[in-house]
Amino acid sequence: MPLAQSSTSVPVVVNDDLCIADKGCTVCVEVCPLDVLRITDMADGRKTAHMEYDECWYCMPCEADCPTGAVKVNLPYLLK
Amino acid sequence: MDEIKEGIEQIECDVLVIGGGTAGPMAALKAKRKNPKANVILLDKANVKRSGAISMGMDGLNNSVIPGYATPEQYTKEITIANDGICDQAAVYRYAEECYGIIQELDSFGIRFQKDNNGEYDVKKVHHIGTYVLPMPNGDTVKKALYRQLRKSRINIVNRYMATRLLTSGDRVAGAICVNTRSAEFLVVKAKAVIMCLGAAGRLGLPTSGYLYGTYENAANSGEGYAMAYHAGAALANLECYQINPLIKDYNGPACAYVAGPLGGYTTNAGGDRFIECDYWSGQMMQEFYDELQSGNGPVFLKLNHLAEETISEIERILHIVERPTRGHFHEGRGTDYRKQMIEMHISEIGFCSGHSASGVYVDENARTTIKGLYAAGDMANVPHNYMLGAFTNGAIAGEDAIDYAADVDFAAFDEADILAEKTRVLAPTRRDDGVPPNQIEYKTRRLVNDYLQPPKVTAKMELAQQRLAEVRDDMNNAMYVSNAHELMRSLEAASILDCADMAAHASLYRTESRWGLYHNRVDYERNDKDWFCHTLLTKGKNNSPTSRKEAVKPYIVDIADDEKDAYNHQRVTAAE
């Protein structure tokens, strides 16, 4: 069967201005039990963490362990 | 990103521990400390720093057996009664004897337990008979404290590799086949002993929110341990005794009989009236909860708004920070203030988890499974009502036994063809150009679990489940499609979930009686102690589908008087009260 892409609003939000992925930090990506975060290139060439897959247990290690307070975990829309 | 690479590597070790949550780190530590020369590998599909059910910590110990408050005899009796008599007491008794030593050891790691003004452990009464609940004021530090110990003991940690199948040689374990969750590269681990600590099968039923990952259990716990044990030929016990917990409606936070109960909170119906005598869960309590939800008195609520401000602040401080830190955000979003409103409750989706029921891989008091050299501990091993302290204690027992076993044996030879066959199975969804993605396979499986397998259990519905699940399996085997390594991990999880659904249906159909209250309420059969005072053991049958048999409950080592047996049976508040 052919595939389609459907949009979803994701619970984990990263503040690009605070994120230090550019300096090599990958703490949030490493600690996520469901491995849903990734580092990506932004339009201006800097790097930032972001939520790549909407598969979140909203357990919060990414927010708790982020050294700069850049990560915010919201509740997934379906259950909030 | 997450590009699929071809590759396979082989390593070997004395003891392989699969799963770095709670039981796993303790198993690895104990094995290594008993034999510092041994090579002990701790493998996790996530990162051991934050993996497992206690990812963010835990609020307290539910089942501590502390001298002066409880005895191993009393605890063993309590758990036997709570589990409707179906319980091999030797493992429960051994846990009860050894868990105090583990508490002291955790204390030495820097994990603190609440003490009163006299410096004694401040143990609270929640259960029907004994006193076992011990709060943990710095429960958020558990994983960090464990990780420090793992590094200090030089345990080899392998992160982001998911074990997919065990390797066996005759009746012995020989190792495990693993796949990298970000590159799909294979890793074959030859091991003299393997300890499985993969947690609950928590992604079996679908939560009320419909969000696949909004489960009671850490959503990473998708039942690989159960599926791998099954495919290796190990016996699994009492899978029909599901895990179902009272939960906040739509949110996966527990009702917290342990936290709110000792401080004066309780469960009510919509009228604010108590309807159960004791909030400590059991199948019988869940049946009353379910009946009230379905009745004209429903839904069910957690009542705190009668409590004093300082008590409510204390409950918020505990419940909103450690085990479920988003709990406060959830209530805020809905405008629920514990001071003013009651909190709407519901029951969780079904799962396998012996930490909260009895459904697990069959083990003895040494954490040995029915396969030589293969151990299981924590939520996936069937020592009933085990919780976090049970995972630590039985993990320790497994680690110490496994390292002795490994010292006396050489590596078991296995068939190389098994590796090739597994590689073919795992990579099949990557070899197609399109098809059904794993999230749809998973959603459909779990929706069928809700429609047909969750209690009340009806024979005709469960047979329909088997037919429909076979259709999903056909789609999974012939049409599942993944585009990257991350999705490949999800496809393997979907396969484990489907295996668990098949096992849940088979085990539930096999036990033709009602037992454990709601957990195995087969509405077309009465309770039948004469024929069913036994375990049910499920294994993989000759035709590659589940088969079940009865196994006698071992003679009790702690006697239960006749008038004590139904302490958990009378849950409903009577009209006179």
mmCIF file of C-alpha atoms in Angstrom, chain A:
data_model
loop_
_atom_site.group_PDB
_atom_site.id
_atom_site.type_symbol
_atom_site.label_atom_id
_atom_site.label_comp_id
_atom_site.label_asym_id
_atom_site.label_seq_id
_atom_site.Cartn_x
_atom_site.Cartn_y
_atom_site.Cartn_z
ATOM 1 C CA MET A 1 0.000 0.000 0.000
ATOM 2 C CA PRO A 2 1.352 3.473 -0.836
ATOM 3 C CA LEU A 3 2.168 5.833 2.050
ATOM 4 C CA ALA A 4 1.046 9.352 2.960
ATOM 5 C CA GLN A 5 2.487 11.807 5.487
ATOM 6 C CA SER A 6 0.124 13.229 8.099
ATOM 7 C CA SER A 7 0.965 16.110 10.432
ATOM 8 C CA THR A 8 1.126 15.852 14.204
ATOM 9 C CA SER A 9 1.872 18.449 16.880
ATOM 10 C CA VAL A 10 4.754 17.284 19.040
ATOM 11 C CA PRO A 11 5.100 17.657 22.807
ATOM 12 C CA VAL A 12 8.846 18.396 23.138
ATOM 13 C CA VAL A 13 9.841 21.954 22.240
ATOM 14 C CA VAL A 14 13.466 23.166 22.069
ATOM 15 C CA ASN A 15 14.436 26.823 22.394
ATOM 16 C CA ASP A 16 16.966 27.244 19.542
ATOM 17 C CA ASP A 17 18.535 30.278 21.189
ATOM 18 C CA LEU A 18 19.421 28.329 24.322
ATOM 19 C CA CYS A 19 20.277 24.981 22.687
ATOM 20 C CA ILE A 20 24.033 24.335 22.489
ATOM 21 C CA ALA A 21 23.931 21.476 19.982
ATOM 22 C CA ASP A 22 26.294 23.607 17.908
ATOM 23 C CA LYS A 23 28.948 23.068 20.582
ATOM 24 C CA GLY A 24 28.487 19.322 20.324
ATOM 25 C CA CYS A 25 25.941 18.826 23.106
ATOM 26 C CA THR A 26 23.645 15.822 22.564
ATOM 27 C CA VAL A 27 22.472 15.235 26.156
ATOM 28 C CA CYS A 28 18.729 15.259 25.427
ATOM 29 C CA VAL A 29 19.149 12.923 22.459
ATOM 30 C CA GLU A 30 21.187 10.512 24.562
ATOM 31 C CA VAL A 31 18.903 10.293 27.589
ATOM 32 C CA CYS A 32 15.558 9.863 25.806
ATOM 33 C CA PRO A 33 14.229 6.358 26.585
ATOM 34 C CA LEU A 34 12.223 6.315 23.344
ATOM 35 C CA ASP A 35 14.981 7.860 21.211
ATOM 36 C CA VAL A 36 12.721 10.435 19.603
ATOM 37 C CA LEU A 37 15.030 13.491 19.575
ATOM 38 C CA ARG A 38 17.642 14.339 16.970
ATOM 39 C CA ILE A 39 20.077 17.160 16.137
ATOM 40 C CA THR A 40 19.239 19.074 12.973
ATOM 41 C CA ASP A 41 20.721 21.936 10.920
ATOM 42 C CA MET A 42 18.824 25.225 11.009
ATOM 43 C CA ALA A 43 18.463 27.666 8.099
ATOM 44 C CA ASP A 44 21.250 29.879 9.492
ATOM 45 C CA GLY A 45 23.675 26.926 9.607
ATOM 46 C CA ARG A 46 23.573 26.443 13.390
ATOM 47 C CA LYS A 47 22.487 23.151 14.914
ATOM 48 C CA THR A 48 19.634 22.512 17.328
ATOM 49 C CA ALA A 49 17.895 19.571 18.962
ATOM 50 C CA HIS A 50 14.334 18.846 17.902
ATOM 51 C CA MET A 51 11.661 16.205 18.231
ATOM 52 C CA GLU A 52 11.912 13.976 15.177
ATOM 53 C CA TYR A 53 9.349 11.321 16.133
ATOM 54 C CA ASP A 54 6.034 11.839 17.958
ATOM 55 C CA GLU A 55 6.504 8.883 20.297
ATOM 56 C CA CYS A 56 6.823 10.555 23.695
ATOM 57 C CA TRP A 57 6.243 9.218 27.220
ATOM 58 C CA TYR A 58 6.607 12.839 28.532
ATOM 59 C CA CYS A 59 8.927 11.389 31.161
ATOM 60 C CA MET A 60 11.188 14.490 31.173
ATOM 61 C CA PRO A 61 14.851 13.353 31.298
ATOM 62 C CA CYS A 62 15.461 15.573 28.235
ATOM 63 C CA GLU A 63 14.152 18.630 30.106
ATOM 64 C CA ALA A 64 15.707 17.709 33.454
ATOM 65 C CA ASP A 65 19.165 16.908 32.065
ATOM 66 C CA CYS A 66 19.481 19.760 29.517
ATOM 67 C CA PRO A 67 22.423 21.894 30.719
ATOM 68 C CA THR A 68 20.927 25.181 29.470
ATOM 69 C CA GLY A 69 17.209 24.731 30.166
ATOM 70 C CA ALA A 70 16.433 24.771 26.441
ATOM 71 C CA VAL A 71 14.045 21.804 26.438
ATOM 72 C CA LYS A 72 10.390 21.967 27.463
ATOM 73 C CA VAL A 73 8.177 18.877 27.647
ATOM 74 C CA ASN A 74 4.474 19.535 27.096
ATOM 75 C CA LEU A 75 1.743 16.947 27.328
ATOM 76 C CA PRO A 76 0.854 15.309 23.998
ATOM 77 C CA TYR A 77 -2.309 16.921 22.623
ATOM 78 C CA LEU A 78 -4.310 13.675 22.647
ATOM 79 C CA LEU A 79 -4.164 13.334 26.414
ATOM 80 C CA LYS A 80 -3.794 16.822 27.842
#
